[in-house]
XYZ file of N, CA and C in Angstrom:
426
model
N -11.036 27.793 14.839
C -11.845 28.948 15.157
C -13.040 28.588 16.039
N -13.125 27.342 16.480
C -14.194 26.933 17.377
C -15.491 26.577 16.694
N -15.536 26.576 15.370
C -16.780 26.287 14.674
C -17.015 24.803 14.445
N -15.996 23.961 14.518
C -16.170 22.539 14.256
C -16.217 21.780 15.574
N -17.274 21.007 15.757
C -17.407 20.212 16.968
C -17.019 18.767 16.729
N -17.298 18.247 15.532
C -16.983 16.858 15.228
C -16.726 16.720 13.737
N -15.872 15.767 13.410
C -15.574 15.508 12.012
C -15.349 14.011 11.871
N -15.867 13.435 10.835
C -15.769 11.997 10.621
C -14.727 11.670 9.559
N -13.916 10.667 9.829
C -13.131 10.039 8.793
C -11.842 10.683 8.339
N -11.366 11.724 8.975
C -10.159 12.371 8.479
C -8.902 11.761 9.106
N -8.976 11.284 10.307
C -7.834 10.635 10.921
C -7.080 11.508 11.909
N -6.359 10.851 12.786
C -5.614 11.533 13.842
C -4.484 12.393 13.293
N -3.971 12.058 12.134
C -2.826 12.814 11.618
C -3.159 14.290 11.443
N -4.367 14.602 10.971
C -4.691 16.006 10.723
C -4.838 16.771 12.038
N -5.393 16.123 13.070
C -5.474 16.824 14.351
C -4.075 17.038 14.921
N -3.164 16.094 14.652
C -1.783 16.273 15.087
C -1.130 17.464 14.416
N -1.317 17.597 13.110
C -0.762 18.729 12.367
C -1.354 20.034 12.886
N -2.680 20.072 13.049
C -3.339 21.286 13.538
C -2.900 21.625 14.961
N -2.787 20.594 15.810
C -2.375 20.796 17.199
C -0.969 21.386 17.260
N -0.071 20.852 16.419
C 1.303 21.372 16.386
C 1.343 22.829 15.940
N 0.341 23.231 15.159
C 0.249 24.631 14.718
C -0.487 25.510 15.721
N -0.848 24.945 16.877
C -1.467 25.732 17.933
C -2.979 25.666 18.012
N -3.615 24.887 17.146
C -5.082 24.783 17.188
C -5.510 23.933 18.385
N -6.564 24.325 19.082
C -7.049 23.559 20.240
C -7.951 22.400 19.795
N -7.346 21.372 19.183
C -8.106 20.234 18.667
C -7.553 18.936 19.242
N -8.354 17.880 19.176
C -7.924 16.563 19.633
C -8.723 15.506 18.894
N -8.164 14.302 18.813
C -8.874 13.157 18.254
C -9.380 12.299 19.400
N -10.594 11.818 19.262
C -11.188 10.959 20.282
C -11.946 9.843 19.579
N -11.743 8.622 20.022
C -12.528 7.492 19.524
C -13.746 7.385 20.428
N -14.962 7.463 19.882
C -16.162 7.421 20.722
C -16.365 6.050 21.364
N -17.186 6.008 22.395
C -17.490 4.746 23.082
C -17.994 3.688 22.104
N -18.687 4.129 21.035
C -19.238 3.191 20.053
C -18.163 2.563 19.183
N -16.967 3.128 19.219
C -15.859 2.570 18.458
C -15.582 3.330 17.178
N -14.545 2.907 16.486
C -14.148 3.521 15.230
C -13.271 2.575 14.441
N -13.011 2.930 13.198
C -12.204 2.090 12.316
C -10.750 2.527 12.408
N -9.859 1.571 12.557
C -8.426 1.849 12.616
C -7.824 1.602 11.243
N -7.203 2.616 10.694
C -6.499 2.470 9.425
C -5.130 1.888 9.744
N -4.774 0.813 9.098
C -3.482 0.191 9.378
C -2.637 0.128 8.114
N -1.366 0.116 8.313
C -0.414 -0.003 7.214
C 0.591 -1.071 7.618
N 1.260 -1.632 6.641
C 2.267 -2.635 6.965
C 3.456 -2.486 6.023
N 4.565 -3.039 6.450
C 5.751 -3.097 5.609
C 5.824 -4.498 5.030
N 6.071 -4.599 3.754
C 6.131 -5.897 3.082
C 7.299 -5.908 2.107
N 7.807 -7.101 1.875
C 8.839 -7.293 0.861
C 8.229 -8.195 -0.201
N 8.145 -7.678 -1.421
C 7.555 -8.446 -2.518
C 8.344 -9.713 -2.814
N 7.625 -10.763 -3.167
C 8.225 -12.066 -3.437
C 9.360 -11.978 -4.462
N 9.181 -11.183 -5.494
C 10.183 -11.092 -6.553
C 11.205 -9.987 -6.362
N 11.247 -9.387 -5.177
C 12.158 -8.268 -4.940
C 13.609 -8.687 -5.141
N 14.355 -7.830 -5.825
C 15.786 -8.088 -6.015
C 16.619 -7.379 -4.948
N 15.937 -6.653 -4.051
C 16.650 -5.895 -3.011
C 16.093 -6.235 -1.632
N 15.874 -7.515 -1.396
C 15.269 -7.943 -0.137
C 16.100 -7.553 1.075
N 17.407 -7.608 0.960
C 18.264 -7.302 2.108
C 18.095 -5.853 2.561
N 18.106 -4.921 1.619
C 17.963 -3.511 2.008
C 16.538 -3.230 2.481
N 15.546 -3.887 1.877
C 14.160 -3.716 2.328
C 14.012 -4.233 3.758
N 14.637 -5.353 4.054
C 14.585 -5.918 5.402
C 15.254 -4.982 6.409
N 16.381 -4.381 6.033
C 17.058 -3.431 6.926
C 16.180 -2.203 7.189
N 15.475 -1.739 6.149
C 14.575 -0.598 6.317
C 13.452 -0.943 7.295
N 12.867 -2.114 7.142
C 11.788 -2.536 8.042
C 12.309 -2.649 9.469
N 13.495 -3.234 9.634
C 14.080 -3.342 10.973
C 14.287 -1.957 11.581
N 14.764 -1.008 10.783
C 14.951 0.353 11.291
C 13.614 0.965 11.695
N 12.597 0.856 10.838
C 11.303 1.475 11.127
C 10.650 0.879 12.372
N 10.972 -0.362 12.712
C 10.432 -0.988 13.921
C 11.315 -0.769 15.143
N 12.488 -0.164 14.946
C 13.367 0.147 16.077
C 12.805 1.358 16.817
N 13.215 1.570 18.076
C 12.743 2.756 18.799
C 13.002 4.058 18.031
N 14.189 4.211 17.444
C 14.497 5.421 16.681
C 13.609 5.582 15.455
N 13.348 4.486 14.767
C 12.463 4.528 13.605
C 11.032 4.846 13.998
N 10.597 4.323 15.144
C 9.249 4.608 15.629
C 9.100 6.092 15.954
N 10.098 6.666 16.618
C 10.052 8.099 16.941
C 9.981 8.909 15.650
N 10.779 8.533 14.679
C 10.767 9.266 13.401
C 9.399 9.163 12.725
N 8.814 7.975 12.736
C 7.498 7.770 12.124
C 6.415 8.568 12.849
N 6.451 8.562 14.170
C 5.452 9.273 14.979
C 5.523 10.775 14.738
N 6.716 11.294 14.483
C 6.893 12.740 14.346
C 6.875 13.224 12.895
N 6.477 12.371 11.949
C 6.399 12.809 10.551
C 5.396 13.950 10.417
N 5.634 14.839 9.459
C 4.767 16.003 9.272
C 3.367 15.612 8.806
N 3.254 14.620 7.958
C 1.940 14.167 7.479
C 1.857 12.658 7.653
N 0.698 12.174 7.975
C 0.431 10.753 8.206
C 1.388 10.129 9.222
N 1.562 10.747 10.382
C 2.433 10.136 11.388
C 1.847 8.813 11.862
N 2.720 7.899 12.226
C 2.275 6.600 12.694
C 2.131 6.564 14.200
N 1.530 5.499 14.678
C 1.481 5.212 16.108
C 2.381 4.013 16.345
N 3.179 4.053 17.368
C 4.134 2.987 17.636
C 3.441 1.710 18.089
N 3.772 0.573 17.448
C 3.201 -0.696 17.883
C 4.031 -1.389 18.964
N 5.168 -0.799 19.366
C 6.061 -1.481 20.298
C 6.214 -0.714 21.608
N 6.434 -1.455 22.690
C 6.668 -0.821 23.992
C 7.932 0.029 23.961
N 8.961 -0.456 23.249
C 10.203 0.324 23.177
C 9.979 1.617 22.393
N 9.089 1.595 21.406
C 8.739 2.811 20.671
C 8.003 3.804 21.554
N 7.095 3.287 22.401
C 6.370 4.162 23.338
C 7.359 4.854 24.270
N 8.289 4.077 24.810
C 9.287 4.638 25.729
C 10.135 5.681 25.009
N 10.538 5.375 23.781
C 11.392 6.295 23.028
C 10.682 7.614 22.734
N 9.397 7.582 22.357
C 8.686 8.836 22.065
C 8.411 9.603 23.357
N 8.179 8.891 24.461
C 7.988 9.578 25.749
C 9.252 10.335 26.138
N 10.414 9.743 25.856
C 11.688 10.401 26.163
C 11.989 11.533 25.179
N 11.724 11.304 23.886
C 12.084 12.272 22.845
C 11.112 13.439 22.745
N 9.821 13.163 22.949
C 8.812 14.204 22.741
C 7.591 13.902 23.620
N 7.685 14.202 24.919
C 6.591 13.884 25.842
C 5.244 14.472 25.416
N 5.254 15.654 24.829
C 3.988 16.279 24.411
C 3.313 15.461 23.315
N 4.092 14.943 22.363
C 3.509 14.126 21.290
C 3.062 12.771 21.827
N 3.813 12.207 22.771
C 3.390 10.947 23.391
C 2.038 11.128 24.069
N 1.864 12.236 24.758
C 0.589 12.540 25.423
C -0.510 12.783 24.398
N -0.228 13.596 23.383
C -1.237 13.929 22.376
C -1.749 12.691 21.645
N -0.842 11.784 21.331
C -1.241 10.609 20.565
C -1.588 9.408 21.436
N -1.599 9.575 22.750
C -2.034 8.504 23.645
C -1.042 7.374 23.807
N 0.239 7.622 23.534
C 1.243 6.564 23.621
C 1.856 6.497 25.016
N 0.958 6.471 25.993
C 1.324 6.372 27.405
C 0.386 5.341 28.018
N 0.954 4.363 28.710
C 0.133 3.314 29.325
C -0.906 3.934 30.240
N -2.167 3.518 30.091
C -3.250 4.017 30.919
C -3.922 5.267 30.384
N -3.365 5.871 29.325
C -3.971 7.062 28.708
C -5.364 6.694 28.199
N -6.320 7.611 28.352
C -7.706 7.349 27.954
C -7.845 6.983 26.478
N -6.988 7.542 25.609
C -7.060 7.253 24.177
C -5.886 6.386 23.700
N -5.268 5.641 24.622
C -4.176 4.744 24.264
C -4.673 3.692 23.272
N -3.942 3.472 22.164
C -4.374 2.445 21.215
C -4.558 1.075 21.868
N -3.692 0.720 22.810
C -3.836 -0.575 23.497
C -5.145 -0.636 24.273
N -5.475 0.445 24.971
C -6.716 0.500 25.746
C -7.925 0.426 24.817
N -7.879 1.176 23.731
C -8.992 1.188 22.780
C -9.193 -0.181 22.141
N -8.102 -0.880 21.837
C -8.216 -2.236 21.285
C -8.778 -3.199 22.324
N -8.282 -3.112 23.561
C -8.769 -4.001 24.624
C -10.255 -3.793 24.891
N -10.716 -2.551 24.772
C -12.134 -2.237 24.995
C -12.990 -2.475 23.753
N -12.355 -2.984 22.694
C -13.045 -3.230 21.421
C -13.677 -1.956 20.858
N -12.960 -0.829 21.026
C -13.420 0.449 20.477
C -12.736 0.772 19.153
N -11.731 -0.007 18.787
C -11.087 0.130 17.484
C -11.351 -1.130 16.686
N -11.656 -0.945 15.421
C -11.903 -2.068 14.527
C -10.979 -1.921 13.331
N -10.356 -3.017 12.933
C -9.491 -2.963 11.765
C -10.346 -2.803 10.522
N -9.871 -2.010 9.615
C -10.591 -1.744 8.372
C -10.677 -3.029 7.557
N -11.860 -3.326 7.034
C -12.040 -4.509 6.195
C -11.322 -4.334 4.863
N -11.112 -5.457 4.195
C -10.543 -5.415 2.856
C -11.478 -4.587 1.977
N -10.943 -3.662 1.202
C -11.820 -2.834 0.367
C -12.647 -3.676 -0.596
N -13.842 -3.206 -0.842
C -14.686 -3.858 -1.843
C -15.179 -2.780 -2.794
N -15.481 -3.189 -3.979
C -15.937 -2.226 -4.980
C -17.338 -1.742 -4.620
N -17.536 -0.465 -4.584
C -18.838 0.118 -4.271
C -19.211 1.084 -5.381
N -20.491 1.167 -5.634
C -20.954 2.060 -6.690
C -20.950 3.501 -6.195
N -20.964 4.420 -7.133
C -21.067 5.832 -6.791
C -22.375 6.086 -6.047
N -23.416 5.380 -6.435
C -24.708 5.524 -5.755
C -24.597 5.114 -4.282
N -23.861 4.028 -3.991
C -23.649 3.612 -2.594
C -22.966 4.725 -1.801
N -21.921 5.335 -2.384
C -21.204 6.407 -1.713
C -22.102 7.618 -1.497
N -22.881 7.976 -2.504
C -23.795 9.115 -2.377
C -24.853 8.861 -1.313
N -25.378 7.630 -1.258
C -26.363 7.288 -0.229
C -25.749 7.410 1.162
N -24.522 6.889 1.324
C -23.848 6.985 2.615
C -23.646 8.449 3.002
N -23.167 9.256 2.049
C -22.895 10.666 2.332
C -24.174 11.392 2.726
N -25.262 11.117 2.032
C -26.545 11.751 2.365
C -26.997 11.355 3.764
N -26.845 10.080 4.094
C -27.225 9.606 5.429
C -26.345 10.257 6.498
N -25.054 10.365 6.225
C -24.121 10.973 7.179
C -24.476 12.437 7.432
N -24.765 13.173 6.360
C -25.065 14.605 6.499
C -26.340 14.860 7.296
N -27.273 13.931 7.248
C -28.551 14.147 7.944
C -28.587 13.491 9.315
N -27.505 12.835 9.701
C -27.484 12.133 11.004
C -27.445 13.117 12.157
């Protein structure tokens, strides 16, 4: 409705969902940088189904798996591979553009990393409720 100018900490996935529903929104990493939320695929040491887990990981890293991940309804991923970028550009050019998965795009993850505008999230540490409340108060008055 045009009332929100900026929002902190929600992530690109929500702007993707809103954009797909026709809302005129976009995600932008500011010049000062931002935190990149990352996820990984892992196979537990004691897994009894390592072979099928490995096949799943191989699929998710394939161009087809990357396209599927990028187009998920909630928490879509960004492709870490050049073949994934090419596949999403072919399958859904509008989503490739929206999520910056085009070489030279202003919000391309590769460009943002090269410019040191994305920072990997640190390992979580235990914080008190008071720490969170102090941060929230500071954020609201910024």
